[in-house]
Amino acid sequence: MIRARIIGTGSYVPEKVLTNADLEKMVETSDEWITARTGIRERHIAADKEYTSDLATKAAQNALDMAGVKAEEIDYLVVGTITGDYPWPATACIVQSNLGAVNAGAVDVSAACSGFVYALAAASDRIQAGHAKKALVIGAETLSRIIDWEDRNTCILFGDGAGAVVLEAQEGEAGILSTHLHADGTQLELLYQPGFATRILPSIEALKERPNFLYMQGNEVFKVAVRSLTEVANIALKANQMKVEDIDLFIPHQANIRILEATAKRLKLRSEQVYINVDRFGNTSGATIPLALDEVNRAGKLKAGDILLLDAFGGGFTWAAAMVRW
Ligand code: UT7
């Protein structure tokens, strides 16, 4: 059977680090509150002229280098992002140009924090259908650009970064085993960016309402996140006739340590099974999962045959999982 196998991973985070102590000087908050409620200690923030496409390009190049694959060999390039450089065209087209991936079709996927898993599913399906041999899948965000730095409810949570994987069509048992995508648009205003697109057009009048920032009703989102992450993880296990004990590494979207712990508890995962790096990067939306995957891969912690469960939840709402045999 042909599967999409991950043959290289890469990541990149901007140099600038914003600590909880830095945030204490910007809004009424404390390191204790942020650490206790979110588990986040620091996050990386893009420099003035550093854009989502720049982070994505660096992460992708690192993944290509690890895979030993040239950019021209890529025939499909997908970027999961909600903070693209422009409303359109796709940030994937900028990355395609930066890398010289001249033979690749390029497109963005907008599924908020589930963007990488949605993008992975699109590329994996294309490979399995025989329409692509090698694909680049990237999750990249500069959330710092859509954060209201005066809103302590949200500004403490998010960071910038990118992660990428190179997929290759391979015969065998290793690779993406299954992907599971879900959405519910009925409560989109619990987590969204109202403007500026075509519903709210930019004007001096419209700017007064500050629609260009991310809005979130955190405690409502929290409950849906735990429920959805648990539900889709169980769906992925069932589809593969696996039990929780079969998972070698659970890589959840890194939103908040309490969400991760509550999900792990509901799934009855042991703490050694769960990968956590939210303390160092905060919530980088579509980038959290590939960033974590690259960290664990480069640390040499993955061995052939390991079962990984990638589990995401985000605005939309969207939620998604991918079962992977390494
Ligand atoms: O990426 C996927 C989507 N995002 C998420 O999954 C995030 C989901 N939500 C969360 O992570 C949590 O809801 C938060 C971390 C955002 C907030 O934690 P919470 O335990 O749900 O707190 P809360 O919103 O219920 O607020 C509790 C109190 C409030 O004060 P009062 O009304 O009780 O006096 C807030 O005003 O904490 C206050 N508060 C803060 N205090 C100090 C809110 N933000 C801060 C802050 N520093 N930064």
Coordinates of C-alpha atoms and ligand atoms in Angstrom, one line a residue:
M1 CA 0.0 0.0 0.0
I2 CA 1.2 3.5 -0.9
R3 CA 1.4 5.8 2.1
A4 CA 2.7 9.3 2.7
R5 CA 5.8 8.9 4.9
I6 CA 7.4 11.7 6.8
I7 CA 11.1 11.7 5.6
G8 CA 12.2 15.1 7.1
T9 CA 11.1 17.6 9.7
G10 CA 12.1 21.2 10.2
S11 CA 11.2 24.2 12.3
Y12 CA 12.0 27.8 12.9
V13 CA 11.2 30.3 15.6
P14 CA 12.1 34.0 15.6
E15 CA 15.0 35.1 17.8
K16 CA 13.2 37.5 20.0
V17 CA 11.9 35.9 23.2
L18 CA 9.1 37.5 25.2
T19 CA 8.9 36.3 28.8
N20 CA 6.2 36.4 31.4
A21 CA 8.3 39.1 33.2
D22 CA 8.2 41.2 30.0
L23 CA 4.4 40.8 29.8
E24 CA 4.1 42.0 33.5
K25 CA 5.4 45.4 32.2
M26 CA 2.9 45.5 29.4
V27 CA -0.5 44.5 31.0
E28 CA -1.8 43.8 34.5
T29 CA -0.7 40.2 34.9
S30 CA 1.9 38.1 36.7
D31 CA 4.3 35.3 35.9
E32 CA 2.4 33.2 38.6
W33 CA -1.0 33.7 37.0
I34 CA 0.3 32.9 33.4
T35 CA 2.3 29.9 34.5
A36 CA -0.5 28.5 36.7
R37 CA -3.3 29.1 34.2
T38 CA -1.5 28.3 31.0
G39 CA 1.9 26.6 31.6
I40 CA 3.5 29.2 29.3
R41 CA 6.8 30.8 30.4
E42 CA 8.0 32.4 27.2
R43 CA 7.1 32.8 23.5
H44 CA 9.0 33.9 20.4
I45 CA 8.0 37.1 18.5
A46 CA 8.8 37.9 14.9
A47 CA 11.0 40.9 14.1
D48 CA 9.5 43.9 12.4
K49 CA 10.1 42.8 8.8
E50 CA 9.9 39.1 9.5
Y51 CA 6.8 37.6 7.9
T52 CA 4.9 34.3 8.1
S53 CA 6.4 33.3 4.7
D54 CA 9.9 33.9 6.1
L55 CA 9.3 31.6 9.1
A56 CA 7.7 29.0 6.8
T57 CA 10.5 29.1 4.3
K58 CA 13.2 28.5 7.0
A59 CA 11.2 25.6 8.6
A60 CA 10.6 24.1 5.1
Q61 CA 14.3 24.4 4.1
N62 CA 15.3 22.6 7.3
A63 CA 12.9 19.8 6.6
L64 CA 14.1 19.5 3.0
D65 CA 17.7 19.4 4.2
M66 CA 17.0 16.6 6.6
A67 CA 15.1 14.7 4.0
G68 CA 17.9 15.2 1.4
V69 CA 15.2 16.4 -1.1
K70 CA 15.6 19.3 -3.5
A71 CA 12.9 22.0 -3.7
E72 CA 12.3 21.1 -7.4
E73 CA 11.3 17.6 -6.4
I74 CA 8.3 18.8 -4.4
D75 CA 5.0 18.6 -6.4
Y76 CA 2.6 19.8 -3.7
L77 CA 3.2 22.5 -1.1
V78 CA 0.6 23.3 1.6
V79 CA 0.8 25.9 4.3
G80 CA -1.6 25.8 7.3
T81 CA -1.9 29.4 8.5
I82 CA -4.4 32.1 9.6
T83 CA -1.7 34.8 9.6
G84 CA -0.6 34.8 6.0
D85 CA 1.4 37.6 4.5
Y86 CA -1.5 38.8 2.4
P87 CA -5.3 38.1 2.3
W88 CA -4.3 36.5 -1.0
P89 CA -2.5 35.1 -2.8
A90 CA -1.6 32.2 -0.6
T91 CA 1.5 32.4 1.6
A92 CA 2.3 29.0 0.1
C93 CA 3.0 30.7 -3.2
I94 CA 5.6 33.0 -1.5
V95 CA 7.2 30.0 0.1
Q96 CA 7.2 28.1 -3.2
S97 CA 9.0 31.1 -4.8
N98 CA 11.5 31.5 -1.9
L99 CA 12.4 27.8 -2.0
G100 CA 12.4 27.5 -5.8
A101 CA 9.9 24.7 -5.7
V102 CA 9.1 25.3 -9.3
N103 CA 7.2 22.1 -9.9
A104 CA 4.9 22.4 -6.9
G105 CA 1.2 23.4 -6.8
A106 CA 0.9 25.7 -3.8
V107 CA -2.1 26.5 -1.5
D108 CA -2.9 27.6 2.0
V109 CA -5.3 25.9 4.3
S110 CA -7.2 28.1 6.8
A111 CA -8.2 25.9 9.8
A112 CA -6.7 28.0 12.6
C113 CA -4.9 25.8 15.1
S114 CA -5.9 22.7 13.3
G115 CA -4.3 24.1 10.1
F116 CA -1.3 21.8 10.0
V117 CA -3.3 18.6 10.5
Y118 CA -5.8 19.7 7.9
A119 CA -2.9 20.4 5.5
L120 CA -1.3 17.1 6.3
A121 CA -4.5 15.3 5.4
A122 CA -4.7 17.2 2.1
A123 CA -1.2 16.2 1.1
S124 CA -1.4 12.7 2.4
D125 CA -4.6 12.1 0.4
R126 CA -3.0 13.5 -2.7
I127 CA -0.1 11.2 -2.3
Q128 CA -2.3 8.2 -1.7
A129 CA -4.4 9.0 -4.7
G130 CA -1.2 8.9 -6.8
H131 CA -1.3 12.6 -7.8
A132 CA 1.9 13.6 -5.9
K133 CA 5.2 11.9 -5.0
K134 CA 6.7 14.4 -2.6
A135 CA 4.9 17.1 -0.7
L136 CA 5.9 19.8 1.8
V137 CA 3.4 20.5 4.6
I138 CA 4.0 23.6 6.8
G139 CA 2.3 25.2 9.7
A140 CA 3.4 28.8 10.1
E141 CA 2.1 31.8 12.1
T142 CA 2.9 35.3 13.2
L143 CA 0.0 35.5 15.7
S144 CA 1.8 38.5 17.3
R145 CA 0.5 40.6 14.4
I146 CA -3.2 40.0 15.2
I147 CA -2.9 40.1 19.0
D148 CA -4.3 43.1 20.9
W149 CA -1.3 43.8 23.2
E150 CA -3.5 45.6 25.6
D151 CA -5.8 42.6 26.2
R152 CA -4.4 40.5 29.0
N153 CA -6.9 37.7 28.2
T154 CA -5.2 36.9 24.9
C155 CA -1.8 38.6 24.6
I156 CA -0.1 36.2 27.1
L157 CA -1.1 33.1 25.2
F158 CA 0.3 33.3 21.7
G159 CA 3.7 33.2 20.0
D160 CA 5.2 33.0 16.5
G161 CA 6.8 30.1 14.8
A162 CA 6.8 27.5 12.0
G163 CA 7.2 23.8 11.5
A164 CA 7.3 21.6 8.4
V165 CA 7.4 18.0 7.2
V166 CA 8.5 16.5 3.8
L167 CA 6.2 13.7 2.8
E168 CA 7.1 11.0 0.2
A169 CA 5.0 8.3 -1.4
Q170 CA 6.4 5.0 -0.1
E171 CA 5.2 1.4 -0.3
G172 CA 4.9 -0.2 3.2
E173 CA 3.5 0.1 6.7
A174 CA 5.1 3.4 7.8
G175 CA 3.6 6.8 7.2
I176 CA 0.3 8.6 7.7
L177 CA -2.2 5.8 8.7
S178 CA -5.3 7.9 8.8
T179 CA -6.6 11.5 9.2
H180 CA -9.8 12.7 10.7
L181 CA -11.2 16.2 10.1
H182 CA -14.1 17.9 11.9
A183 CA -15.7 21.3 12.0
D184 CA -18.6 23.2 13.7
G185 CA -19.1 26.8 12.5
T186 CA -22.1 27.5 14.7
Q187 CA -20.0 29.2 17.4
L188 CA -17.3 30.9 15.4
E189 CA -17.4 34.1 17.3
L190 CA -16.0 32.4 20.4
L191 CA -12.6 32.5 18.7
Y192 CA -12.1 34.6 15.6
Q193 CA -10.7 37.7 13.9
P194 CA -13.6 39.8 12.7
G195 CA -11.7 42.0 10.1
F196 CA -10.4 42.9 7.8
A197 CA -11.7 40.7 5.0
T198 CA -14.8 41.3 2.8
R199 CA -17.4 41.4 5.6
I200 CA -15.9 44.3 7.5
L201 CA -14.1 46.6 5.1
P202 CA -11.2 48.7 6.4
S203 CA -12.2 52.3 7.2
I204 CA -11.3 54.8 9.9
E205 CA -14.8 54.2 11.4
A206 CA -14.4 50.4 11.4
L207 CA -10.9 50.6 12.9
K208 CA -12.4 52.1 16.1
E209 CA -14.0 48.7 16.9
R210 CA -10.5 47.0 16.5
P211 CA -11.7 44.2 14.3
N212 CA -8.2 43.4 13.2
F213 CA -7.4 41.5 16.4
L214 CA -8.0 38.0 17.6
Y215 CA -11.0 37.6 19.9
M216 CA -11.5 34.7 22.2
Q217 CA -13.9 33.7 25.0
G218 CA -11.2 31.6 26.6
N219 CA -13.2 29.6 29.2
E220 CA -15.9 28.6 26.7
V221 CA -13.2 27.6 24.1
F222 CA -11.4 25.6 26.8
K223 CA -14.3 23.3 27.4
V224 CA -15.0 22.6 23.7
A225 CA -11.2 22.1 23.1
V226 CA -10.9 19.4 25.7
R227 CA -14.1 17.6 24.5
S228 CA -13.1 17.8 20.8
L229 CA -9.5 16.8 21.3
T230 CA -10.6 13.7 23.3
E231 CA -13.3 12.8 20.8
V232 CA -11.2 12.9 17.7
A233 CA -8.3 11.1 19.4
N234 CA -10.8 8.3 20.2
I235 CA -12.1 8.3 16.6
A236 CA -8.5 7.9 15.3
L237 CA -7.8 5.0 17.7
K238 CA -10.9 3.2 16.8
A239 CA -10.3 3.7 13.0
N240 CA -6.9 2.0 13.4
Q241 CA -8.1 -0.6 15.9
M242 CA -5.7 0.6 18.4
K243 CA -5.8 1.2 22.2
V244 CA -4.4 4.1 24.1
E245 CA -1.4 1.9 25.2
D246 CA -0.4 1.6 21.5
I247 CA 0.4 5.3 21.3
D248 CA 4.1 5.9 21.7
L249 CA 3.8 9.7 21.5
F250 CA 0.7 11.9 21.7
I251 CA 1.5 15.3 20.1
P252 CA -1.5 17.6 20.9
H253 CA -1.9 21.2 19.8
Q254 CA -0.1 23.2 22.4
A255 CA -2.7 25.7 23.6
N256 CA -2.6 25.6 27.4
I257 CA -1.1 23.0 29.8
R258 CA -4.4 22.6 31.5
I259 CA -6.2 21.7 28.2
L260 CA -3.4 19.1 27.5
E261 CA -3.6 17.6 31.0
A262 CA -7.3 17.4 31.0
T263 CA -7.3 15.7 27.6
A264 CA -4.6 13.3 28.6
K265 CA -6.5 12.4 31.7
R266 CA -9.7 11.8 29.8
L267 CA -7.8 9.6 27.3
K268 CA -6.0 7.8 30.2
L269 CA -2.6 8.6 28.7
R270 CA 0.5 8.3 30.9
S271 CA 2.4 11.6 31.2
E272 CA 5.5 10.0 29.3
Q273 CA 3.2 9.5 26.3
V274 CA 2.4 13.2 26.0
Y275 CA 4.7 15.8 24.4
I276 CA 4.6 19.3 25.9
N277 CA 6.6 22.4 24.9
V278 CA 3.9 25.0 25.4
D279 CA 6.1 26.4 28.2
R280 CA 8.7 27.6 25.7
F281 CA 6.7 28.6 22.7
G282 CA 3.2 29.4 23.9
N283 CA 0.3 28.8 21.4
T284 CA 1.7 29.2 17.9
S285 CA -1.6 28.0 16.4
G286 CA -1.0 25.9 13.2
A287 CA 2.7 25.7 14.0
T288 CA 2.5 23.9 17.4
I289 CA 2.3 20.3 16.2
P290 CA 5.0 20.4 13.5
L291 CA 7.3 22.4 15.8
A292 CA 6.9 19.8 18.5
L293 CA 7.4 17.0 16.0
D294 CA 10.6 18.5 14.7
E295 CA 11.9 19.0 18.3
V296 CA 11.3 15.4 19.3
N297 CA 12.6 14.1 16.0
R298 CA 15.9 16.1 16.2
A299 CA 16.3 15.0 19.8
G300 CA 16.5 11.4 18.4
K301 CA 13.5 10.3 20.4
L302 CA 11.6 8.6 17.5
K303 CA 12.3 5.1 16.3
A304 CA 11.0 3.2 13.3
G305 CA 7.5 1.8 13.9
D306 CA 6.6 4.2 16.7
I307 CA 2.9 5.2 16.7
L308 CA 2.3 9.0 16.9
L309 CA -1.1 10.6 17.4
L310 CA -1.3 14.3 16.3
D311 CA -4.3 15.9 17.8
A312 CA -5.5 19.5 17.0
F313 CA -8.2 21.9 17.9
G314 CA -8.8 25.5 16.8
G315 CA -11.0 28.3 15.6
G316 CA -13.9 27.5 13.4
F317 CA -14.3 25.4 15.4
T318 CA -12.1 22.8 13.7
W319 CA -10.6 19.7 15.2
A320 CA -8.5 17.0 13.6
A321 CA -6.2 14.1 14.2
A322 CA -3.6 12.1 12.3
M323 CA -2.3 8.7 13.2
V324 CA 1.2 8.2 12.1
R325 CA 3.6 5.1 12.0
W326 CA 7.1 6.5 12.1
Ligands
UT7_1 O1 -5.6 27.4 20.2 C1 -6.9 26.9 20.5 C2 -7.8 27.9 21.1 N1 -7.4 28.5 22.4 C3 -7.4 27.8 23.5 O2 -7.6 26.7 23.6 C4 -7.4 28.7 24.8 C5 -8.5 28.2 25.7 N2 -8.6 29.0 26.9 C6 -7.6 29.1 27.9 O3 -6.5 28.7 27.7 C7 -8.0 29.8 29.2 O4 -9.4 30.0 29.2 C8 -7.3 31.1 29.5 C9 -5.9 30.8 29.8 C10 -7.4 32.0 28.3 C11 -7.9 31.8 30.6 O5 -7.9 31.0 31.8 P1 -9.3 30.8 32.6 O6 -8.9 29.9 33.8 O7 -10.3 30.3 31.7 O8 -9.6 32.2 33.2 P2 -10.8 33.1 32.9 O9 -10.9 33.6 31.5 O10 -12.1 32.5 33.5 O11 -10.5 34.4 33.9 C12 -10.3 34.2 35.3 C13 -9.9 35.6 35.9 C14 -10.7 36.7 35.4 O12 -10.8 37.6 36.5 P3 -12.2 37.7 37.3 O13 -13.2 38.0 36.3 O14 -12.3 36.3 37.9 O15 -11.9 38.8 38.3 C15 -9.8 37.4 34.3 O16 -10.0 38.7 34.2 O17 -8.5 35.8 35.5 C16 -8.4 37.1 34.9 N3 -7.4 37.2 33.9 C17 -6.1 37.4 34.2 N4 -5.5 37.7 35.3 C18 -4.1 38.0 35.3 C19 -7.5 36.9 32.6 N5 -6.3 37.0 32.0 C20 -5.4 37.4 33.0 C21 -4.0 37.6 33.0 N6 -3.4 37.9 34.1 N7 -3.3 37.6 31.8

